[in-house]
Structures are given as C-alpha cells and as structure tokens.
Amino acid sequence: MAKPWRSLLHEIIFEAETPAGKAFDVVLIWSIILSVTTVVLESVNSVRLTYGTTLHAIEWFFTILFTIEYILRLLSVKRALGYATSFFGVVDLLAVLPTYVSLFVSGGQYLLTIRILRLLRIFRVFKLTTY
C-alpha cells in the first residue's frame, strides 16, 4: 500500500537516509550556497550596477523556492505550529521574509541582509545542530 502523501513528503524532506531525502538535501545545499552567493554579489556596488536586474531575478527565484520548501515543511509535519516556532522554522521564515517585506516597506532593502540566515539552514542539512 502506498504511503500517505504527508508521510512521503516528511520522509523526503526530513529523512536524509533515503535516496529521495539525499537528493532533496543536495538540491537544498546548492540552492542555499547559490542564494548566499547572490546576496554577497548583490552587496558589491559595481556588480549590482552591472547585474542588478539579473541578481534581483535570481533572488526572487530563490525566495519563491524557499517559500515553497517552507510551506511543504509545514504541510509534512503533524504540528505545523510546533515546527513554525522551532529554531529552524523561525530561521526558514526569516530567510524569506525580508524579500517580501521589501515590497511593502520603504527602506526594507536593509532587511535583505537577514537573508544570510539561509546559510544557517546548512547546519540542519548536515545534522550539525548538536555541535
């Protein structure tokens, strides 16, 4: 009998021992690294002046990707509020929120440096939280 979709989703997202879980982690790690690289490049004035539009589009791509991942994490756990208020749930939310806030708040671009929190998410992937 097939697993319920929530159970399967939880296994892929939270269990790194399965082939699908390993693939998910690899995609997540590369996404985080590329996202942080984008943030760093965007902070260099000459790069931003030349590639600003492209970097902005890349940033939105990663923001949407991480938003989808966050929603899938909430859907895959039994207690969504418990996950949302956990350390990594808050980090996940703070990693995407500044991009959305910058749409509505003048000067919100200064919050974009919080996006570097995406780097903290690698600790979860590598199961380094105990250290």
CSV table of C-alpha atoms in Angstrom, one decimal:
chain,number,residue,atom,x,y,z
A,1,MET,CA,0.0,0.0,0.0
A,2,ALA,CA,1.2,3.5,-0.9
A,3,LYS,CA,2.3,5.9,1.9
A,4,PRO,CA,0.0,8.9,2.6
A,5,TRP,CA,1.4,12.0,0.8
A,6,ARG,CA,2.2,13.7,4.1
A,7,SER,CA,4.3,10.8,5.3
A,8,LEU,CA,6.1,10.5,2.0
A,9,LEU,CA,6.7,14.3,2.0
A,10,HIS,CA,8.1,14.1,5.5
A,11,GLU,CA,10.4,11.3,4.6
A,12,ILE,CA,11.8,13.2,1.6
A,13,ILE,CA,12.2,16.5,3.5
A,14,PHE,CA,13.4,15.3,6.9
A,15,GLU,CA,15.0,11.9,6.4
A,16,ALA,CA,18.4,12.2,4.7
A,17,GLU,CA,19.0,8.4,4.7
A,18,THR,CA,16.6,7.8,1.8
A,19,PRO,CA,17.7,8.4,-1.8
A,20,ALA,CA,14.9,11.0,-2.3
A,21,GLY,CA,16.0,12.6,1.0
A,22,LYS,CA,19.6,12.7,-0.1
A,23,ALA,CA,18.6,14.3,-3.4
A,24,PHE,CA,16.4,16.8,-1.6
A,25,ASP,CA,19.4,17.8,0.7
A,26,VAL,CA,21.8,18.1,-2.2
A,27,VAL,CA,19.4,20.4,-4.1
A,28,LEU,CA,18.8,22.4,-0.9
A,29,ILE,CA,22.5,22.8,-0.2
A,30,TRP,CA,23.2,24.0,-3.7
A,31,SER,CA,20.2,26.4,-3.5
A,32,ILE,CA,21.4,27.8,-0.2
A,33,ILE,CA,25.0,28.3,-1.5
A,34,LEU,CA,23.9,29.9,-4.7
A,35,SER,CA,21.4,32.1,-2.8
A,36,VAL,CA,24.1,33.3,-0.4
A,37,THR,CA,26.4,33.9,-3.3
A,38,THR,CA,23.7,36.1,-4.9
A,39,VAL,CA,23.3,38.1,-1.7
A,40,VAL,CA,27.1,38.6,-1.5
A,41,LEU,CA,27.4,39.6,-5.1
A,42,GLU,CA,24.5,42.0,-4.7
A,43,SER,CA,26.3,43.7,-1.9
A,44,VAL,CA,29.1,44.7,-4.2
A,45,ASN,CA,28.2,48.1,-5.7
A,46,SER,CA,29.9,47.6,-9.1
A,47,VAL,CA,28.4,44.1,-9.5
A,48,ARG,CA,25.0,45.4,-8.5
A,49,LEU,CA,25.2,48.2,-11.0
A,50,THR,CA,26.1,45.9,-13.9
A,51,TYR,CA,24.0,42.8,-13.0
A,52,GLY,CA,21.4,44.2,-10.6
A,53,THR,CA,18.3,43.1,-12.6
A,54,THR,CA,19.7,39.6,-13.0
A,55,LEU,CA,20.6,39.3,-9.4
A,56,HIS,CA,17.2,40.6,-8.4
A,57,ALA,CA,15.5,38.0,-10.5
A,58,ILE,CA,17.8,35.2,-9.1
A,59,GLU,CA,16.9,36.4,-5.6
A,60,TRP,CA,13.2,36.2,-6.3
A,61,PHE,CA,13.7,32.7,-7.7
A,62,PHE,CA,15.4,31.5,-4.5
A,63,THR,CA,12.8,33.3,-2.3
A,64,ILE,CA,10.0,31.6,-4.1
A,65,LEU,CA,11.8,28.2,-4.0
A,66,PHE,CA,12.5,28.6,-0.2
A,67,THR,CA,8.9,29.7,0.4
A,68,ILE,CA,7.6,26.6,-1.3
A,69,GLU,CA,10.0,24.5,0.7
A,70,TYR,CA,8.9,26.2,3.9
A,71,ILE,CA,5.2,25.5,3.1
A,72,LEU,CA,6.0,21.9,2.3
A,73,ARG,CA,7.8,21.5,5.6
A,74,LEU,CA,4.7,22.9,7.4
A,75,LEU,CA,2.5,20.5,5.5
A,76,SER,CA,4.6,17.5,6.1
A,77,VAL,CA,4.7,17.7,10.0
A,78,LYS,CA,2.0,16.8,12.4
A,79,ARG,CA,2.2,20.0,14.3
A,80,ALA,CA,2.8,22.9,11.9
A,81,LEU,CA,2.8,25.5,14.6
A,82,GLY,CA,5.4,23.5,16.5
A,83,TYR,CA,7.7,23.5,13.5
A,84,ALA,CA,7.0,27.1,12.7
A,85,THR,CA,8.0,28.2,16.2
A,86,SER,CA,11.1,25.9,16.4
A,87,PHE,CA,14.5,27.3,15.8
A,88,PHE,CA,14.8,26.1,12.2
A,89,GLY,CA,11.2,27.1,11.5
A,90,VAL,CA,11.9,30.6,12.5
A,91,VAL,CA,15.2,30.6,10.6
A,92,ASP,CA,13.4,29.4,7.5
A,93,LEU,CA,10.8,32.1,7.8
A,94,LEU,CA,13.4,34.9,8.5
A,95,ALA,CA,15.3,33.7,5.4
A,96,VAL,CA,12.4,34.5,3.1
A,97,LEU,CA,10.5,37.3,4.9
A,98,PRO,CA,12.9,40.2,4.1
A,99,THR,CA,12.4,39.9,0.4
A,100,TYR,CA,8.6,40.1,0.8
A,101,VAL,CA,8.8,42.9,3.3
A,102,SER,CA,11.0,44.9,0.9
A,103,LEU,CA,7.9,45.0,-1.5
A,104,PHE,CA,5.8,46.9,1.1
A,105,VAL,CA,8.1,48.8,3.3
A,106,SER,CA,10.2,51.7,2.1
A,107,GLY,CA,13.8,51.1,3.1
A,108,GLY,CA,13.0,47.4,3.5
A,109,GLN,CA,16.0,46.5,1.4
A,110,TYR,CA,18.1,47.0,4.6
A,111,LEU,CA,16.4,43.9,5.9
A,112,LEU,CA,17.7,41.9,3.0
A,113,THR,CA,21.0,41.3,4.8
A,114,ILE,CA,19.0,38.9,7.0
A,115,ARG,CA,18.8,36.6,4.0
A,116,ILE,CA,22.3,35.4,5.0
A,117,LEU,CA,20.4,33.4,7.6
A,118,ARG,CA,19.9,30.9,4.8
A,119,LEU,CA,23.4,29.8,5.5
A,120,LEU,CA,22.3,28.6,8.9
A,121,ARG,CA,20.0,26.1,7.2
A,122,ILE,CA,23.0,24.1,6.0
A,123,PHE,CA,23.6,23.1,9.6
A,124,ARG,CA,20.2,21.3,9.6
A,125,VAL,CA,21.1,19.5,6.3
A,126,PHE,CA,24.4,18.3,7.7
A,127,LYS,CA,22.8,17.5,11.1
A,128,LEU,CA,25.3,19.7,12.8
A,129,THR,CA,22.8,21.2,15.3
A,130,THR,CA,24.2,19.0,18.1
A,131,TYR,CA,27.5,20.8,17.7
